[in-house]
Amino acid sequence: MSDMPFDLTEKDAAVLRLLACGHDVKSAAVELGLSVHTVNERLREARRKTGASSSRGAARLFMENPGPNFSGPAKSGVFAEAAADQAAGQPRHGAADGPRILGPWGVPMMISAMTTIAILAAVHVGGGGPAPVPPHVVSTSPAAGAVVPAGPLVLTVTFDWPMRPGSYSFVQASGDSYPDCGGAAPVQSQDGRSFSLRCRVEAGHAYEVWFNSGEYRNFTDRNGVSATPHQLLFRAK
Protein backbone atom coordinates (compact mmCIF):
# COMPACT_ATOMS: atom_id res chain seq x y z
CA MET A 1 0.00 0.00 0.00
CA SER A 2 1.07 3.60 -0.58
CA ASP A 3 2.40 5.69 2.31
CA MET A 4 0.97 8.79 0.65
CA PRO A 5 -1.61 10.92 2.50
CA PHE A 6 -5.31 10.66 1.58
CA ASP A 7 -4.63 7.10 0.29
CA LEU A 8 -3.15 8.61 -2.87
CA THR A 9 -1.13 6.35 -5.12
CA GLU A 10 2.36 7.28 -6.28
CA LYS A 11 0.86 7.95 -9.71
CA ASP A 12 -1.73 10.32 -8.26
CA ALA A 13 1.01 12.08 -6.30
CA ALA A 14 3.23 12.42 -9.36
CA VAL A 15 0.57 14.42 -11.17
CA LEU A 16 -0.15 16.57 -8.11
CA ARG A 17 3.54 17.42 -7.69
CA LEU A 18 3.74 18.59 -11.28
CA LEU A 19 0.63 20.67 -10.81
CA ALA A 20 2.14 22.24 -7.72
CA CYS A 21 5.24 23.10 -9.75
CA GLY A 22 3.15 25.09 -12.24
CA HIS A 23 2.44 22.54 -14.98
CA ASP A 24 -0.89 22.23 -16.73
CA VAL A 25 -2.52 19.04 -18.01
CA LYS A 26 -0.77 19.13 -21.38
CA SER A 27 2.74 19.74 -20.03
CA ALA A 28 2.21 17.20 -17.25
CA ALA A 29 1.16 14.62 -19.82
CA VAL A 30 4.34 15.28 -21.83
CA GLU A 31 6.55 15.14 -18.73
CA LEU A 32 4.99 11.90 -17.50
CA GLY A 33 4.73 10.31 -20.93
CA LEU A 34 0.98 9.86 -20.58
CA SER A 35 -2.12 10.85 -22.50
CA VAL A 36 -4.02 13.94 -21.43
CA HIS A 37 -6.98 11.67 -20.72
CA THR A 38 -4.92 9.60 -18.26
CA VAL A 39 -3.64 12.72 -16.48
CA ASN A 40 -7.19 14.02 -16.13
CA GLU A 41 -8.31 10.66 -14.74
CA ARG A 42 -5.57 10.83 -12.11
CA LEU A 43 -6.59 14.36 -11.20
CA ARG A 44 -10.22 13.33 -10.82
CA GLU A 45 -9.13 10.51 -8.52
CA ALA A 46 -6.94 12.89 -6.51
CA ARG A 47 -9.82 15.35 -6.09
CA ARG A 48 -12.07 12.55 -4.91
CA LYS A 49 -9.55 11.28 -2.37
CA THR A 50 -8.57 14.68 -0.99
CA GLY A 51 -12.07 16.15 -1.09
CA ALA A 52 -10.72 19.20 -2.94
CA SER A 53 -13.00 21.09 -5.32
CA SER A 54 -10.21 21.68 -7.84
CA SER A 55 -7.05 19.93 -9.02
CA ARG A 56 -4.86 22.76 -7.80
CA GLY A 57 -6.62 22.60 -4.44
CA ALA A 58 -5.77 18.89 -4.28
CA ALA A 59 -2.17 19.71 -5.16
CA ARG A 60 -1.98 22.29 -2.36
CA LEU A 61 -3.36 19.80 0.16
CA PHE A 62 -0.87 17.19 -0.95
CA MET A 63 2.10 19.55 -0.79
CA GLU A 64 1.10 20.59 2.73
CA ASN A 65 1.25 16.93 3.76
CA PRO A 66 3.29 15.00 1.17
CA GLY A 67 3.91 11.94 3.33
CA PRO A 68 7.13 10.04 4.07
CA ASN A 69 7.85 9.02 0.47
CA PHE A 70 7.82 12.52 -1.03
CA SER A 71 10.71 13.57 -3.23
CA GLY A 72 10.79 16.36 -5.72
CA PRO A 73 10.16 15.82 -9.42
CA ALA A 74 13.17 14.60 -11.37
CA LYS A 75 13.37 16.29 -14.74
CA SER A 76 13.79 13.66 -17.36
CA GLY A 77 13.46 12.86 -20.99
CA VAL A 78 10.30 11.14 -19.91
CA PHE A 79 8.68 12.59 -16.82
CA ALA A 80 8.28 14.91 -13.83
CA GLU A 81 4.99 16.10 -12.25
CA ALA A 82 1.85 18.35 -11.91
CA ALA A 83 -1.27 19.27 -13.94
CA ALA A 84 -4.37 21.43 -14.19
CA ASP A 85 -7.89 20.96 -15.56
CA GLN A 86 -7.30 21.37 -19.29
CA ALA A 87 -7.60 19.28 -22.43
CA ALA A 88 -5.06 18.88 -25.19
CA GLY A 89 -3.61 16.45 -27.72
CA GLN A 90 -1.85 13.25 -26.76
CA PRO A 91 1.96 13.21 -26.76
CA ARG A 92 3.91 10.68 -28.76
CA HIS A 93 6.42 9.34 -26.32
CA GLY A 94 7.61 10.52 -23.02
CA ALA A 95 10.50 9.33 -20.21
CA ALA A 96 10.02 9.88 -19.25
CA ASP A 97 6.61 9.97 -22.58
CA GLY A 98 8.94 9.12 -20.80
CA PRO A 99 11.08 9.84 -18.89
CA ARG A 100 8.86 9.65 -17.30
CA ILE A 101 10.08 11.44 -14.69
CA LEU A 102 8.21 10.23 -7.22
CA GLY A 103 8.56 7.73 -4.41
CA PRO A 104 10.42 4.44 -4.50
CA TRP A 105 8.02 2.98 -7.08
CA GLY A 106 6.43 6.21 -8.33
CA VAL A 107 5.26 7.00 -11.80
CA PRO A 108 7.67 7.01 -14.67
CA MET A 109 9.92 9.04 -15.34
CA MET A 110 9.41 8.04 -18.80
CA ILE A 111 11.01 7.68 -16.82
CA SER A 112 14.08 10.86 -18.22
CA ALA A 113 17.29 13.29 -17.82
CA MET A 114 18.50 15.41 -14.93
CA THR A 115 19.94 17.75 -17.52
CA THR A 116 18.52 18.32 -20.98
CA ILE A 117 21.35 18.08 -23.49
CA ALA A 118 21.28 20.00 -26.71
CA ILE A 119 21.67 17.91 -29.85
CA LEU A 120 25.21 18.15 -31.19
CA ALA A 121 26.45 19.98 -34.23
CA ALA A 122 26.58 17.47 -37.07
CA VAL A 123 29.75 18.59 -38.78
CA HIS A 124 33.31 19.33 -37.85
CA VAL A 125 34.68 22.85 -37.76
CA GLY A 126 35.65 23.61 -41.32
CA GLY A 127 32.65 21.77 -42.68
CA GLY A 128 34.36 18.92 -44.47
CA GLY A 129 34.60 16.24 -41.77
CA PRO A 130 32.41 13.13 -41.50
CA ALA A 131 29.30 13.12 -39.33
CA PRO A 132 29.98 11.77 -35.81
CA VAL A 133 29.10 8.14 -35.11
CA PRO A 134 26.26 7.87 -32.55
CA PRO A 135 26.50 5.50 -29.59
CA HIS A 136 24.40 2.33 -29.73
CA VAL A 137 22.78 0.08 -27.13
CA VAL A 138 24.74 -3.18 -26.89
CA SER A 139 22.75 -4.91 -24.14
CA THR A 140 19.78 -4.52 -21.82
CA SER A 141 18.49 -6.19 -18.70
CA PRO A 142 15.97 -7.68 -19.04
CA ALA A 143 17.07 -8.88 -22.46
CA ALA A 144 14.79 -8.31 -25.44
CA GLY A 145 11.88 -10.77 -25.37
CA ALA A 146 12.63 -11.93 -21.82
CA VAL A 147 9.93 -13.18 -19.45
CA VAL A 148 10.74 -11.97 -15.94
CA PRO A 149 9.21 -12.61 -12.50
CA ALA A 150 6.71 -10.07 -11.23
CA GLY A 151 7.93 -7.66 -8.57
CA PRO A 152 11.08 -5.54 -8.22
CA LEU A 153 13.30 -5.32 -11.27
CA VAL A 154 16.46 -3.39 -12.16
CA LEU A 155 16.13 -2.01 -15.68
CA THR A 156 19.61 -1.61 -17.18
CA VAL A 157 20.87 -0.35 -20.53
CA THR A 158 24.49 -0.55 -21.70
CA PHE A 159 26.01 1.42 -24.57
CA ASP A 160 29.06 0.73 -26.67
CA TRP A 161 31.05 3.61 -25.16
CA PRO A 162 30.90 6.02 -22.19
CA MET A 163 27.91 8.32 -21.98
CA ARG A 164 27.41 11.81 -20.60
CA PRO A 165 26.69 11.73 -16.84
CA GLY A 166 23.24 12.81 -15.68
CA SER A 167 21.68 12.70 -19.14
CA TYR A 168 19.18 9.99 -20.05
CA SER A 169 15.83 9.29 -21.70
CA PHE A 170 13.92 6.23 -20.53
CA VAL A 171 10.91 6.72 -22.80
CA GLN A 172 7.49 5.10 -22.61
CA ALA A 173 5.28 4.38 -25.60
CA SER A 174 2.24 4.38 -23.30
CA GLY A 175 1.55 4.50 -19.58
CA ASP A 176 0.07 0.99 -19.65
CA SER A 177 3.17 -0.62 -21.15
CA TYR A 178 5.81 1.15 -19.02
CA PRO A 179 7.09 -0.39 -15.76
CA ASP A 180 6.55 1.48 -12.49
CA CYS A 181 9.99 3.06 -12.06
CA GLY A 182 9.36 5.79 -9.50
CA GLY A 183 11.17 9.09 -9.56
CA ALA A 184 14.71 8.21 -8.53
CA ALA A 185 17.39 8.99 -11.09
CA PRO A 186 19.13 6.07 -12.83
CA VAL A 187 22.53 5.03 -11.49
CA GLN A 188 25.38 5.24 -13.99
CA SER A 189 28.19 2.69 -13.89
CA GLN A 190 31.77 3.69 -13.15
CA ASP A 191 32.81 3.11 -16.74
CA GLY A 192 30.01 5.43 -17.89
CA ARG A 193 28.45 2.91 -20.27
CA SER A 194 25.48 1.60 -18.25
CA PHE A 195 22.44 3.13 -16.56
CA SER A 196 20.34 1.17 -14.04
CA LEU A 197 16.86 2.12 -12.85
CA ARG A 198 14.89 0.36 -10.11
CA CYS A 199 11.38 -0.52 -11.27
CA ARG A 200 8.50 -2.85 -10.49
CA VAL A 201 6.55 -5.04 -12.92
CA GLU A 202 3.22 -6.83 -12.64
CA ALA A 203 2.40 -10.40 -13.61
CA GLY A 204 0.74 -10.82 -16.98
CA HIS A 205 1.85 -7.45 -18.34
CA ALA A 206 3.82 -6.80 -21.52
CA TYR A 207 6.29 -3.91 -21.31
CA GLU A 208 7.84 -1.56 -23.84
CA VAL A 209 10.71 0.80 -23.02
CA TRP A 210 12.63 3.04 -25.40
CA PHE A 211 16.10 4.38 -24.75
CA ASN A 212 15.85 7.66 -26.69
CA SER A 213 12.82 8.15 -28.89
CA GLY A 214 11.21 11.01 -30.77
CA GLU A 215 11.98 14.31 -29.07
CA TYR A 216 13.46 12.56 -26.03
CA ARG A 217 17.08 11.94 -26.95
CA ASN A 218 19.01 12.75 -23.78
CA PHE A 219 21.15 9.60 -23.84
CA THR A 220 24.25 11.24 -25.34
CA ASP A 221 27.92 10.43 -25.30
CA ARG A 222 30.51 12.71 -23.74
CA ASN A 223 30.82 14.65 -26.99
CA GLY A 224 27.08 15.36 -27.02
CA VAL A 225 26.21 12.86 -29.76
CA SER A 226 22.73 11.43 -29.19
CA ALA A 227 22.43 7.64 -29.05
CA THR A 228 20.49 5.74 -31.70
CA PRO A 229 16.96 5.01 -30.35
CA HIS A 230 16.52 1.47 -29.08
CA GLN A 231 13.31 -0.40 -28.22
CA LEU A 232 13.09 -3.03 -25.46
CA LEU A 233 10.11 -5.41 -25.23
CA PHE A 234 9.68 -7.92 -22.39
CA ARG A 235 6.93 -9.53 -20.27
CA ALA A 236 6.33 -10.34 -16.62
CA LYS A 237 4.91 -13.67 -15.49
CSV table of C-alpha atoms in Angstrom, one decimal, residues 16-192:
chain,number,residue,atom,x,y,z
A,16,LEU,CA,-0.1,16.6,-8.1
A,17,ARG,CA,3.5,17.4,-7.7
A,18,LEU,CA,3.7,18.6,-11.3
A,19,LEU,CA,0.6,20.7,-10.8
A,20,ALA,CA,2.1,22.2,-7.7
A,21,CYS,CA,5.2,23.1,-9.8
A,22,GLY,CA,3.1,25.1,-12.2
A,23,HIS,CA,2.4,22.5,-15.0
A,24,ASP,CA,-0.9,22.2,-16.7
A,25,VAL,CA,-2.5,19.0,-18.0
A,26,LYS,CA,-0.8,19.1,-21.4
A,27,SER,CA,2.7,19.7,-20.0
A,28,ALA,CA,2.2,17.2,-17.3
A,29,ALA,CA,1.2,14.6,-19.8
A,30,VAL,CA,4.3,15.3,-21.8
A,31,GLU,CA,6.6,15.1,-18.7
A,32,LEU,CA,5.0,11.9,-17.5
A,33,GLY,CA,4.7,10.3,-20.9
A,34,LEU,CA,1.0,9.9,-20.6
A,35,SER,CA,-2.1,10.8,-22.5
A,36,VAL,CA,-4.0,13.9,-21.4
A,37,HIS,CA,-7.0,11.7,-20.7
A,38,THR,CA,-4.9,9.6,-18.3
A,39,VAL,CA,-3.6,12.7,-16.5
A,40,ASN,CA,-7.2,14.0,-16.1
A,41,GLU,CA,-8.3,10.7,-14.7
A,42,ARG,CA,-5.6,10.8,-12.1
A,43,LEU,CA,-6.6,14.4,-11.2
A,44,ARG,CA,-10.2,13.3,-10.8
A,45,GLU,CA,-9.1,10.5,-8.5
A,46,ALA,CA,-6.9,12.9,-6.5
A,47,ARG,CA,-9.8,15.4,-6.1
A,48,ARG,CA,-12.1,12.5,-4.9
A,49,LYS,CA,-9.6,11.3,-2.4
A,50,THR,CA,-8.6,14.7,-1.0
A,51,GLY,CA,-12.1,16.2,-1.1
A,52,ALA,CA,-10.7,19.2,-2.9
A,53,SER,CA,-13.0,21.1,-5.3
A,54,SER,CA,-10.2,21.7,-7.8
A,55,SER,CA,-7.1,19.9,-9.0
A,56,ARG,CA,-4.9,22.8,-7.8
A,57,GLY,CA,-6.6,22.6,-4.4
A,58,ALA,CA,-5.8,18.9,-4.3
A,59,ALA,CA,-2.2,19.7,-5.2
A,60,ARG,CA,-2.0,22.3,-2.4
A,61,LEU,CA,-3.4,19.8,0.2
A,62,PHE,CA,-0.9,17.2,-1.0
A,63,MET,CA,2.1,19.5,-0.8
A,64,GLU,CA,1.1,20.6,2.7
A,65,ASN,CA,1.3,16.9,3.8
A,66,PRO,CA,3.3,15.0,1.2
A,67,GLY,CA,3.9,11.9,3.3
A,68,PRO,CA,7.1,10.0,4.1
A,69,ASN,CA,7.9,9.0,0.5
A,70,PHE,CA,7.8,12.5,-1.0
A,71,SER,CA,10.7,13.6,-3.2
A,72,GLY,CA,10.8,16.4,-5.7
A,73,PRO,CA,10.2,15.8,-9.4
A,74,ALA,CA,13.2,14.6,-11.4
A,75,LYS,CA,13.4,16.3,-14.7
A,76,SER,CA,13.8,13.7,-17.4
A,77,GLY,CA,13.5,12.9,-21.0
A,78,VAL,CA,10.3,11.1,-19.9
A,79,PHE,CA,8.7,12.6,-16.8
A,80,ALA,CA,8.3,14.9,-13.8
A,81,GLU,CA,5.0,16.1,-12.2
A,82,ALA,CA,1.9,18.3,-11.9
A,83,ALA,CA,-1.3,19.3,-13.9
A,84,ALA,CA,-4.4,21.4,-14.2
A,85,ASP,CA,-7.9,21.0,-15.6
A,86,GLN,CA,-7.3,21.4,-19.3
A,87,ALA,CA,-7.6,19.3,-22.4
A,88,ALA,CA,-5.1,18.9,-25.2
A,89,GLY,CA,-3.6,16.5,-27.7
A,90,GLN,CA,-1.9,13.2,-26.8
A,91,PRO,CA,2.0,13.2,-26.8
A,92,ARG,CA,3.9,10.7,-28.8
A,93,HIS,CA,6.4,9.3,-26.3
A,94,GLY,CA,7.6,10.5,-23.0
A,95,ALA,CA,10.5,9.3,-20.2
A,96,ALA,CA,10.0,9.9,-19.2
A,97,ASP,CA,6.6,10.0,-22.6
A,98,GLY,CA,8.9,9.1,-20.8
A,99,PRO,CA,11.1,9.8,-18.9
A,100,ARG,CA,8.9,9.6,-17.3
A,101,ILE,CA,10.1,11.4,-14.7
A,102,LEU,CA,8.2,10.2,-7.2
A,103,GLY,CA,8.6,7.7,-4.4
A,104,PRO,CA,10.4,4.4,-4.5
A,105,TRP,CA,8.0,3.0,-7.1
A,106,GLY,CA,6.4,6.2,-8.3
A,107,VAL,CA,5.3,7.0,-11.8
A,108,PRO,CA,7.7,7.0,-14.7
A,109,MET,CA,9.9,9.0,-15.3
A,110,MET,CA,9.4,8.0,-18.8
A,111,ILE,CA,11.0,7.7,-16.8
A,112,SER,CA,14.1,10.9,-18.2
A,113,ALA,CA,17.3,13.3,-17.8
A,114,MET,CA,18.5,15.4,-14.9
A,115,THR,CA,19.9,17.7,-17.5
A,116,THR,CA,18.5,18.3,-21.0
A,117,ILE,CA,21.3,18.1,-23.5
A,118,ALA,CA,21.3,20.0,-26.7
A,119,ILE,CA,21.7,17.9,-29.8
A,120,LEU,CA,25.2,18.2,-31.2
A,121,ALA,CA,26.5,20.0,-34.2
A,122,ALA,CA,26.6,17.5,-37.1
A,123,VAL,CA,29.8,18.6,-38.8
A,124,HIS,CA,33.3,19.3,-37.9
A,125,VAL,CA,34.7,22.8,-37.8
A,126,GLY,CA,35.7,23.6,-41.3
A,127,GLY,CA,32.7,21.8,-42.7
A,128,GLY,CA,34.4,18.9,-44.5
A,129,GLY,CA,34.6,16.2,-41.8
A,130,PRO,CA,32.4,13.1,-41.5
A,131,ALA,CA,29.3,13.1,-39.3
A,132,PRO,CA,30.0,11.8,-35.8
A,133,VAL,CA,29.1,8.1,-35.1
A,134,PRO,CA,26.3,7.9,-32.6
A,135,PRO,CA,26.5,5.5,-29.6
A,136,HIS,CA,24.4,2.3,-29.7
A,137,VAL,CA,22.8,0.1,-27.1
A,138,VAL,CA,24.7,-3.2,-26.9
A,139,SER,CA,22.7,-4.9,-24.1
A,140,THR,CA,19.8,-4.5,-21.8
A,141,SER,CA,18.5,-6.2,-18.7
A,142,PRO,CA,16.0,-7.7,-19.0
A,143,ALA,CA,17.1,-8.9,-22.5
A,144,ALA,CA,14.8,-8.3,-25.4
A,145,GLY,CA,11.9,-10.8,-25.4
A,146,ALA,CA,12.6,-11.9,-21.8
A,147,VAL,CA,9.9,-13.2,-19.5
A,148,VAL,CA,10.7,-12.0,-15.9
A,149,PRO,CA,9.2,-12.6,-12.5
A,150,ALA,CA,6.7,-10.1,-11.2
A,151,GLY,CA,7.9,-7.7,-8.6
A,152,PRO,CA,11.1,-5.5,-8.2
A,153,LEU,CA,13.3,-5.3,-11.3
A,154,VAL,CA,16.5,-3.4,-12.2
A,155,LEU,CA,16.1,-2.0,-15.7
A,156,THR,CA,19.6,-1.6,-17.2
A,157,VAL,CA,20.9,-0.3,-20.5
A,158,THR,CA,24.5,-0.5,-21.7
A,159,PHE,CA,26.0,1.4,-24.6
A,160,ASP,CA,29.1,0.7,-26.7
A,161,TRP,CA,31.1,3.6,-25.2
A,162,PRO,CA,30.9,6.0,-22.2
A,163,MET,CA,27.9,8.3,-22.0
A,164,ARG,CA,27.4,11.8,-20.6
A,165,PRO,CA,26.7,11.7,-16.8
A,166,GLY,CA,23.2,12.8,-15.7
A,167,SER,CA,21.7,12.7,-19.1
A,168,TYR,CA,19.2,10.0,-20.1
A,169,SER,CA,15.8,9.3,-21.7
A,170,PHE,CA,13.9,6.2,-20.5
A,171,VAL,CA,10.9,6.7,-22.8
A,172,GLN,CA,7.5,5.1,-22.6
A,173,ALA,CA,5.3,4.4,-25.6
A,174,SER,CA,2.2,4.4,-23.3
A,175,GLY,CA,1.6,4.5,-19.6
A,176,ASP,CA,0.1,1.0,-19.6
A,177,SER,CA,3.2,-0.6,-21.1
A,178,TYR,CA,5.8,1.1,-19.0
A,179,PRO,CA,7.1,-0.4,-15.8
A,180,ASP,CA,6.6,1.5,-12.5
A,181,CYS,CA,10.0,3.1,-12.1
A,182,GLY,CA,9.4,5.8,-9.5
A,183,GLY,CA,11.2,9.1,-9.6
A,184,ALA,CA,14.7,8.2,-8.5
A,185,ALA,CA,17.4,9.0,-11.1
A,186,PRO,CA,19.1,6.1,-12.8
A,187,VAL,CA,22.5,5.0,-11.5
A,188,GLN,CA,25.4,5.2,-14.0
A,189,SER,CA,28.2,2.7,-13.9
A,190,GLN,CA,31.8,3.7,-13.1
A,191,ASP,CA,32.8,3.1,-16.7
A,192,GLY,CA,30.0,5.4,-17.9
